PDB file of C-alpha atoms in Angstrom:
ATOM      1  CA  MET L  12       0.297   0.016   0.345  1.00  0.00           C
ATOM      2  CA  PRO L  13       2.498   2.671  -1.085  1.00  0.00           C
ATOM      3  CA  VAL L  14      -0.612   5.084  -1.491  1.00  0.00           C
ATOM      4  CA  LEU L  15      -3.334   6.024   0.622  1.00  0.00           C
ATOM      5  CA  VAL L  16      -6.191   7.812  -0.048  1.00  0.00           C
ATOM      6  CA  ILE L  17      -8.008   9.429   2.429  1.00  0.00           C
ATOM      7  CA  THR L  18     -11.506  11.161   2.633  1.00  0.00           C
ATOM      8  CA  GLY L  19     -14.973  12.111   4.263  1.00  0.00           C
ATOM      9  CA  THR L  20     -17.972  11.840   4.195  1.00  0.00           C
ATOM     10  CA  GLY L  21     -17.823  16.126   4.126  1.00  0.00           C
ATOM     11  CA  THR L  22     -16.358  18.389   5.775  1.00  0.00           C
ATOM     12  CA  GLU L  23     -15.185  18.375   9.399  1.00  0.00           C
ATOM     13  CA  VAL L  24     -15.335  14.801  10.231  1.00  0.00           C
ATOM     14  CA  GLY L  25     -11.601  14.663  10.967  1.00  0.00           C
ATOM     15  CA  LYS L  26      -9.697  13.684   7.819  1.00  0.00           C
ATOM     16  CA  THR L  27      -6.832  15.651   9.307  1.00  0.00           C
ATOM     17  CA  VAL L  28      -6.545  14.471  12.715  1.00  0.00           C
ATOM     18  CA  VAL L  29      -7.062  10.797  11.294  1.00  0.00           C
ATOM     19  CA  THR L  30      -4.290  11.605   8.721  1.00  0.00           C
ATOM     20  CA  ALA L  31      -2.051  12.350  10.929  1.00  0.00           C
ATOM     21  CA  ALA L  32      -2.591   9.192  13.766  1.00  0.00           C
ATOM     22  CA  VAL L  33      -2.557   7.413  10.557  1.00  0.00           C
ATOM     23  CA  ALA L  34       0.979   8.919   9.243  1.00  0.00           C
ATOM     24  CA  ALA L  35       2.152   8.960  13.503  1.00  0.00           C
ATOM     25  CA  ALA L  36       1.922   5.284  13.298  1.00  0.00           C
ATOM     26  CA  SER L  37       3.477   3.768  10.208  1.00  0.00           C
ATOM     27  CA  VAL L  38       6.064   6.437  11.376  1.00  0.00           C
ATOM     28  CA  ALA L  39       6.793   4.571  14.329  1.00  0.00           C
ATOM     29  CA  ALA L  40       6.452   1.352  12.618  1.00  0.00           C
ATOM     30  CA  GLY L  41       9.701   2.607  10.843  1.00  0.00           C
ATOM     31  CA  ARG L  42       7.950   3.693   7.299  1.00  0.00           C
ATOM     32  CA  SER L  43       9.381   6.461   6.071  1.00  0.00           C
ATOM     33  CA  VAL L  44       6.149   8.425   5.306  1.00  0.00           C
ATOM     34  CA  ALA L  45       4.237  12.098   3.274  1.00  0.00           C
ATOM     35  CA  VAL L  46       1.057  13.940   2.959  1.00  0.00           C
ATOM     36  CA  LEU L  47      -0.025  15.462   0.048  1.00  0.00           C
ATOM     37  CA  LYS L  48      -2.978  17.967   0.849  1.00  0.00           C
ATOM     38  CA  ALA L  49      -4.438  17.449  -3.260  1.00  0.00           C
ATOM     39  CA  ALA L  50      -6.201  20.965  -2.366  1.00  0.00           C
ATOM     40  CA  GLN L  51      -5.755  23.407   0.436  1.00  0.00           C
ATOM     41  CA  THR L  52      -8.625  26.086   0.583  1.00  0.00           C
ATOM     42  CA  GLY L  53      -9.327  28.660   3.376  1.00  0.00           C
ATOM     43  CA  VAL L  54      -5.325  29.780   4.357  1.00  0.00           C
ATOM     44  CA  ARG L  55      -3.595  32.168   3.204  1.00  0.00           C
ATOM     45  CA  PRO L  56      -0.072  31.603   2.314  1.00  0.00           C
ATOM     46  CA  ASP L  57       1.569  32.373   4.801  1.00  0.00           C
ATOM     47  CA  GLU L  58      -0.435  29.825   6.873  1.00  0.00           C
ATOM     48  CA  PRO L  59      -0.413  26.165   8.013  1.00  0.00           C
ATOM     49  CA  GLY L  60      -2.327  24.814   6.100  1.00  0.00           C
ATOM     50  CA  ASP L  61      -3.226  20.820   6.853  1.00  0.00           C
ATOM     51  CA  ALA L  62      -0.461  18.594   5.727  1.00  0.00           C
ATOM     52  CA  GLN L  63       1.683  21.320   7.986  1.00  0.00           C
ATOM     53  CA  GLU L  64      -1.474  20.717  10.211  1.00  0.00           C
ATOM     54  CA  VAL L  65      -0.784  16.575  10.063  1.00  0.00           C
ATOM     55  CA  ALA L  66       3.579  17.527  10.106  1.00  0.00           C
ATOM     56  CA  ARG L  67       3.275  19.140  13.917  1.00  0.00           C
ATOM     57  CA  LEU L  68       1.414  16.365  15.293  1.00  0.00           C
ATOM     58  CA  ALA L  69       2.828  13.247  13.564  1.00  0.00           C
ATOM     59  CA  GLY L  70       6.135  14.350  13.485  1.00  0.00           C
ATOM     60  CA  GLU L  71       9.128  13.457  10.777  1.00  0.00           C
ATOM     61  CA  VAL L  72       6.995  13.541   7.853  1.00  0.00           C
ATOM     62  CA  THR L  73       7.248  14.830   4.954  1.00  0.00           C
ATOM     63  CA  THR L  74       4.735  17.346   3.147  1.00  0.00           C
ATOM     64  CA  ALA L  75       3.874  19.010  -0.287  1.00  0.00           C
ATOM     65  CA  GLU L  76       0.489  20.499  -1.488  1.00  0.00           C
ATOM     66  CA  VAL L  77      -0.613  20.610  -4.841  1.00  0.00           C
ATOM     67  CA  ALA L  78      -2.373  24.268  -5.132  1.00  0.00           C
ATOM     68  CA  ARG L  79      -4.182  26.402  -1.965  1.00  0.00           C
ATOM     69  CA  PHE L  80      -6.544  28.975  -2.478  1.00  0.00           C
ATOM     70  CA  PRO L  81      -7.414  31.007   0.163  1.00  0.00           C
ATOM     71  CA  GLU L  82     -11.118  30.990   0.037  1.00  0.00           C
ATOM     72  CA  PRO L  83     -12.986  28.103   2.424  1.00  0.00           C
ATOM     73  CA  LEU L  84     -14.906  26.767  -0.312  1.00  0.00           C
ATOM     74  CA  ALA L  85     -14.670  23.726  -2.394  1.00  0.00           C
ATOM     75  CA  PRO L  86     -11.067  23.703  -4.138  1.00  0.00           C
ATOM     76  CA  GLY L  87     -13.059  24.127  -8.021  1.00  0.00           C
ATOM     77  CA  THR L  88     -14.904  27.307  -6.650  1.00  0.00           C
ATOM     78  CA  ALA L  89     -11.873  28.409  -4.765  1.00  0.00           C
ATOM     79  CA  ALA L  90     -10.092  28.507  -8.060  1.00  0.00           C
ATOM     80  CA  ARG L  91     -12.445  30.588 -10.113  1.00  0.00           C
ATOM     81  CA  ARG L  92     -13.059  32.811  -7.503  1.00  0.00           C
ATOM     82  CA  ALA L  93      -9.948  33.610  -7.169  1.00  0.00           C
ATOM     83  CA  GLY L  94      -8.900  33.641 -10.643  1.00  0.00           C
ATOM     84  CA  ARG L  95      -6.169  30.583 -10.880  1.00  0.00           C
ATOM     85  CA  ALA L  96      -5.736  27.012 -12.447  1.00  0.00           C
ATOM     86  CA  PRO L  97      -7.914  24.600 -10.864  1.00  0.00           C
ATOM     87  CA  VAL L  98      -6.294  21.592  -9.742  1.00  0.00           C
ATOM     88  CA  ARG L  99      -6.439  18.428 -11.941  1.00  0.00           C
ATOM     89  CA  PRO L 100      -6.577  15.119 -11.034  1.00  0.00           C
ATOM     90  CA  ALA L 101      -3.458  13.563 -13.345  1.00  0.00           C
ATOM     91  CA  GLU L 102      -1.346  16.654 -11.361  1.00  0.00           C
ATOM     92  CA  VAL L 103      -2.722  15.253  -8.022  1.00  0.00           C
ATOM     93  CA  ALA L 104      -1.173  11.845  -8.956  1.00  0.00           C
ATOM     94  CA  GLU L 105       1.481  12.956 -10.574  1.00  0.00           C
ATOM     95  CA  ALA L 106       2.807  14.397  -7.430  1.00  0.00           C
ATOM     96  CA  ALA L 107       1.654  10.962  -4.960  1.00  0.00           C
ATOM     97  CA  ASP L 108       3.561   9.204  -7.904  1.00  0.00           C
ATOM     98  CA  LYS L 109       6.542  11.147  -7.425  1.00  0.00           C
ATOM     99  CA  LEU L 110       6.561  11.001  -3.775  1.00  0.00           C
ATOM    100  CA  ALA L 111       5.582   7.394  -3.654  1.00  0.00           C
ATOM    101  CA  THR L 112       9.476   6.717  -5.123  1.00  0.00           C
ATOM    102  CA  GLU L 113      11.105   7.907  -2.326  1.00  0.00           C
ATOM    103  CA  HIS L 114       8.952   7.193   0.756  1.00  0.00           C
ATOM    104  CA  ASP L 115       6.567   3.673   1.644  1.00  0.00           C
ATOM    105  CA  LEU L 116       4.153   5.161   2.446  1.00  0.00           C
ATOM    106  CA  VAL L 117       1.827   8.536   1.009  1.00  0.00           C
ATOM    107  CA  LEU L 118      -1.128  10.209   2.708  1.00  0.00           C
ATOM    108  CA  VAL L 119      -3.351  11.673   0.532  1.00  0.00           C
ATOM    109  CA  GLU L 120      -5.977  13.770   1.831  1.00  0.00           C
ATOM    110  CA  GLY L 121      -8.975  14.943  -0.085  1.00  0.00           C
ATOM    111  CA  ALA L 122     -11.100  18.118   0.916  1.00  0.00           C
ATOM    112  CA  GLY L 123     -14.460  17.541   1.861  1.00  0.00           C
ATOM    113  CA  GLY L 124     -15.825  14.547   0.423  1.00  0.00           C
ATOM    114  CA  LEU L 125     -14.890  12.077  -1.842  1.00  0.00           C
ATOM    115  CA  LEU L 126     -16.710  13.817  -4.906  1.00  0.00           C
ATOM    116  CA  VAL L 127     -15.918  17.668  -4.233  1.00  0.00           C
ATOM    117  CA  ARG L 128     -15.280  18.902  -7.233  1.00  0.00           C
ATOM    118  CA  PHE L 129     -11.675  20.443  -8.334  1.00  0.00           C
ATOM    119  CA  ASP L 130     -12.186  21.205 -11.797  1.00  0.00           C
ATOM    120  CA  ALA L 131     -15.043  23.061 -14.211  1.00  0.00           C
ATOM    121  CA  ALA L 132     -14.970  19.018 -15.856  1.00  0.00           C
ATOM    122  CA  GLY L 133     -15.816  17.346 -12.590  1.00  0.00           C
ATOM    123  CA  GLY L 134     -12.307  15.553 -11.587  1.00  0.00           C
ATOM    124  CA  THR L 135     -12.630  14.341  -7.724  1.00  0.00           C
ATOM    125  CA  LEU L 136     -10.939  12.551  -5.613  1.00  0.00           C
ATOM    126  CA  ALA L 137     -12.037   9.135  -6.898  1.00  0.00           C
ATOM    127  CA  ASP L 138     -10.717  10.419 -10.136  1.00  0.00           C
ATOM    128  CA  VAL L 139      -7.108  10.826  -7.930  1.00  0.00           C
ATOM    129  CA  ALA L 140      -7.409   7.281  -6.385  1.00  0.00           C
ATOM    130  CA  ALA L 141      -8.649   5.667  -9.623  1.00  0.00           C
ATOM    131  CA  LEU L 142      -5.990   7.112 -12.336  1.00  0.00           C
ATOM    132  CA  LEU L 143      -2.824   6.206  -8.814  1.00  0.00           C
ATOM    133  CA  GLY L 144      -4.738   2.419  -8.838  1.00  0.00           C
ATOM    134  CA  ALA L 145      -4.961   3.302  -4.798  1.00  0.00           C
ATOM    135  CA  PRO L 146      -7.394   2.221  -2.170  1.00  0.00           C
ATOM    136  CA  VAL L 147      -9.340   4.920   0.086  1.00  0.00           C
ATOM    137  CA  LEU L 148      -9.444   5.342   3.677  1.00  0.00           C
ATOM    138  CA  LEU L 149     -13.542   6.408   4.856  1.00  0.00           C
ATOM    139  CA  VAL L 150     -13.267   8.976   7.828  1.00  0.00           C
ATOM    140  CA  ALA L 151     -17.366   9.428   9.010  1.00  0.00           C
ATOM    141  CA  SER L 152     -18.326  10.582  11.967  1.00  0.00           C
ATOM    142  CA  ALA L 153     -19.774   9.326  14.668  1.00  0.00           C
ATOM    143  CA  GLY L 154     -23.221  10.300  15.549  1.00  0.00           C
ATOM    144  CA  LEU L 155     -26.743  10.378  14.145  1.00  0.00           C
ATOM    145  CA  GLY L 156     -26.961  11.094  10.152  1.00  0.00           C
ATOM    146  CA  THR L 157     -23.148   9.089  10.036  1.00  0.00           C
ATOM    147  CA  LEU L 158     -25.041   6.034   8.124  1.00  0.00           C
ATOM    148  CA  ASN L 159     -26.084   7.534   4.771  1.00  0.00           C
ATOM    149  CA  THR L 160     -23.388   9.430   4.669  1.00  0.00           C
ATOM    150  CA  THR L 161     -20.957   6.620   5.050  1.00  0.00           C
ATOM    151  CA  GLU L 162     -23.056   4.419   2.547  1.00  0.00           C
ATOM    152  CA  LEU L 163     -23.699   6.519  -0.387  1.00  0.00           C
ATOM    153  CA  THR L 164     -19.547   7.548  -0.250  1.00  0.00           C
ATOM    154  CA  ALA L 165     -19.401   3.254   0.278  1.00  0.00           C
ATOM    155  CA  ARG L 166     -21.594   2.619  -2.895  1.00  0.00           C
ATOM    156  CA  GLU L 167     -19.894   5.008  -4.942  1.00  0.00           C
ATOM    157  CA  LEU L 168     -16.854   3.907  -4.351  1.00  0.00           C
ATOM    158  CA  ARG L 169     -17.908   0.044  -5.519  1.00  0.00           C
ATOM    159  CA  THR L 170     -19.253   1.654  -8.167  1.00  0.00           C
ATOM    160  CA  ARG L 171     -15.957   3.025  -9.667  1.00  0.00           C
ATOM    161  CA  GLY L 172     -14.035   0.331  -8.525  1.00  0.00           C
ATOM    162  CA  LEU L 173     -12.495   1.476  -6.145  1.00  0.00           C
ATOM    163  CA  GLU L 174     -11.438  -0.138  -2.695  1.00  0.00           C
ATOM    164  CA  LEU L 175     -12.328   0.370   0.842  1.00  0.00           C
ATOM    165  CA  PRO L 176      -9.536  -0.335   3.359  1.00  0.00           C
ATOM    166  CA  GLY L 177     -12.474   0.648   6.380  1.00  0.00           C
ATOM    167  CA  VAL L 178     -14.232   3.275   8.305  1.00  0.00           C
ATOM    168  CA  VAL L 179     -12.153   5.143  10.720  1.00  0.00           C
ATOM    169  CA  ILE L 180     -14.009   7.206  12.737  1.00  0.00           C
ATOM    170  CA  GLY L 181     -12.478  10.794  13.068  1.00  0.00           C
ATOM    171  CA  SER L 182     -13.996  12.185  16.952  1.00  0.00           C
ATOM    172  CA  TRP L 183     -15.048  10.107  19.047  1.00  0.00           C
ATOM    173  CA  PRO L 184     -16.809  11.698  22.079  1.00  0.00           C
ATOM    174  CA  GLY L 185     -15.986  11.707  25.668  1.00  0.00           C
ATOM    175  CA  ASP L 186     -19.341  10.076  26.543  1.00  0.00           C
ATOM    176  CA  PRO L 187     -21.573   8.846  23.046  1.00  0.00           C
ATOM    177  CA  ASP L 188     -24.595   9.278  22.728  1.00  0.00           C
ATOM    178  CA  LEU L 189     -26.664   5.971  22.029  1.00  0.00           C
ATOM    179  CA  ALA L 190     -26.881   6.519  18.539  1.00  0.00           C
ATOM    180  CA  SER L 191     -22.990   6.806  17.954  1.00  0.00           C
ATOM    181  CA  ARG L 192     -22.402   4.109  20.266  1.00  0.00           C
ATOM    182  CA  CYS L 193     -24.818   1.768  17.807  1.00  0.00           C
ATOM    183  CA  ASN L 194     -23.299   2.782  15.673  1.00  0.00           C
ATOM    184  CA  LEU L 195     -20.529   0.856  15.724  1.00  0.00           C
ATOM    185  CA  ALA L 196     -22.295  -1.759  14.738  1.00  0.00           C
ATOM    186  CA  ASP L 197     -24.431  -0.057  11.762  1.00  0.00           C
ATOM    187  CA  LEU L 198     -21.043   1.425  10.356  1.00  0.00           C
ATOM    188  CA  PRO L 199     -19.357  -1.159   8.560  1.00  0.00           C
ATOM    189  CA  ASP L 200     -22.229  -3.434   7.891  1.00  0.00           C
ATOM    190  CA  VAL L 201     -23.836   0.246   4.814  1.00  0.00           C
ATOM    191  CA  ALA L 202     -19.698   1.049   4.578  1.00  0.00           C
ATOM    192  CA  GLY L 203     -19.586  -2.481   3.847  1.00  0.00           C
ATOM    193  CA  ALA L 204     -16.294  -2.553   4.530  1.00  0.00           C
ATOM    194  CA  PRO L 205     -14.407  -2.857   9.103  1.00  0.00           C
ATOM    195  CA  LEU L 206     -14.236  -0.353  11.003  1.00  0.00           C
ATOM    196  CA  LEU L 207     -10.671   0.334  11.996  1.00  0.00           C
ATOM    197  CA  GLY L 208      -9.653   2.563  14.427  1.00  0.00           C
ATOM    198  CA  ALA L 209     -12.018   5.916  16.508  1.00  0.00           C
ATOM    199  CA  VAL L 210      -9.621   8.241  17.053  1.00  0.00           C
ATOM    200  CA  PRO L 211     -10.965  10.772  20.031  1.00  0.00           C
ATOM    201  CA  ALA L 212     -12.166  13.753  19.968  1.00  0.00           C
ATOM    202  CA  GLY L 213      -9.565  16.745  20.764  1.00  0.00           C
ATOM    203  CA  ALA L 214      -6.858  14.194  20.086  1.00  0.00           C
ATOM    204  CA  ALA L 215      -5.475  17.896  17.871  1.00  0.00           C
ATOM    205  CA  SER L 216      -5.143  19.115  20.846  1.00  0.00           C
ATOM    206  CA  LEU L 217      -2.966  16.479  22.985  1.00  0.00           C
ATOM    207  CA  PRO L 218       0.751  17.273  22.990  1.00  0.00           C
ATOM    208  CA  PRO L 219       2.662  16.437  19.675  1.00  0.00           C
ATOM    209  CA  GLY L 220       4.613  14.058  21.793  1.00  0.00           C
ATOM    210  CA  ASP L 221       1.502  12.429  23.463  1.00  0.00           C
ATOM    211  CA  PHE L 222      -0.320  12.438  20.048  1.00  0.00           C
ATOM    212  CA  ARG L 223       2.004  10.099  18.468  1.00  0.00           C
ATOM    213  CA  SER L 224       2.439   7.810  21.395  1.00  0.00           C
ATOM    214  CA  SER L 225      -1.228   6.923  21.576  1.00  0.00           C
ATOM    215  CA  ALA L 226      -1.765   6.836  17.882  1.00  0.00           C
ATOM    216  CA  PRO L 227      -1.131   3.225  16.972  1.00  0.00           C
ATOM    217  CA  ARG L 228      -3.850   2.540  20.116  1.00  0.00           C
ATOM    218  CA  TRP L 229      -6.615   4.137  17.379  1.00  0.00           C
ATOM    219  CA  LEU L 230      -5.719   2.044  14.736  1.00  0.00           C
ATOM    220  CA  ALA L 231      -6.364  -1.281  13.432  1.00  0.00           C
ATOM    221  CA  PRO L 232      -3.713  -3.172  12.964  1.00  0.00           C
ATOM    222  CA  ARG L 233      -4.333  -2.685   8.988  1.00  0.00           C
ATOM    223  CA  LEU L 234      -3.019   0.554   9.456  1.00  0.00           C
ATOM    224  CA  GLU L 235      -0.075   0.121  11.610  1.00  0.00           C
ATOM    225  CA  GLY L 236      -2.222  -0.066  14.206  1.00  0.00           C
ATOM    226  CA  THR L 237      -3.197  -2.274  17.686  1.00  0.00           C
ATOM    227  CA  TRP L 238      -6.741  -1.311  18.233  1.00  0.00           C
ATOM    228  CA  ASN L 239      -9.613  -4.026  17.968  1.00  0.00           C
ATOM    229  CA  ALA L 240     -12.674  -3.056  16.785  1.00  0.00           C
ATOM    230  CA  ASP L 241     -14.771  -6.088  18.617  1.00  0.00           C
ATOM    231  CA  ALA L 242     -13.069  -4.773  22.204  1.00  0.00           C
ATOM    232  CA  PHE L 243     -13.939  -1.105  21.502  1.00  0.00           C
ATOM    233  CA  ARG L 244     -17.810  -2.338  20.900  1.00  0.00           C
ATOM    234  CA  ALA L 245     -18.145  -3.636  23.493  1.00  0.00           C
ATOM    235  CA  ARG L 246     -16.775  -1.451  26.042  1.00  0.00           C
ATOM    236  CA  GLN L 247     -19.066   1.201  24.143  1.00  0.00           C
ATOM    237  CA  ALA L 248     -21.916  -1.655  24.326  1.00  0.00           C
ATOM    238  CA  PRO L 249     -25.587   0.286  24.544  1.00  0.00           C
TER     239      PRO L 249
END
């Protein structure tokens, strides 16, 4: 798995913190890691973006962006409003391929959900994954409403012939409600793929050293961690 694409069921579901956790766990396992942000929106040229946040939390990783745009909008819209050329899926795939020649693992983080448009031609992160032949890790929210968006995204991935290795909950609440606890069983069912982790809410606020040492405990062995879905569900049983 030299390249892993990371998408979410929508915006603000925890893609960046999950990307950081996967990066930290992989670095701890002795792998060299690069993080590529396909299109960074909503930050000025002098501000740190999502890739830099991953590096702050995860430690020794290479970071790169294909493009960034100042307004917090979908990449295609942000590029148009900025009067700049949009990001093309082929550009993202080319950048990821280059990083993969120098690293054991390249994490490609999208913007928003799977089908957020990069350009007027309708290019998306799904097209990037197809060009790379890369699996797509899905980050989902914990609570009410997540089943629908998770199933829709998983269906789209299958329709396109893309591999979905699993789902990670991007922000597991300290005091989960009934819907969140029930979703531990329902999410893998609707996704047709296993739960591969649950990152606790507020993880990004931890000191970086604590984040790095804790990250493997939030992720399943497939993501270089020690998290066990069955044991976690048993502890959270409604």
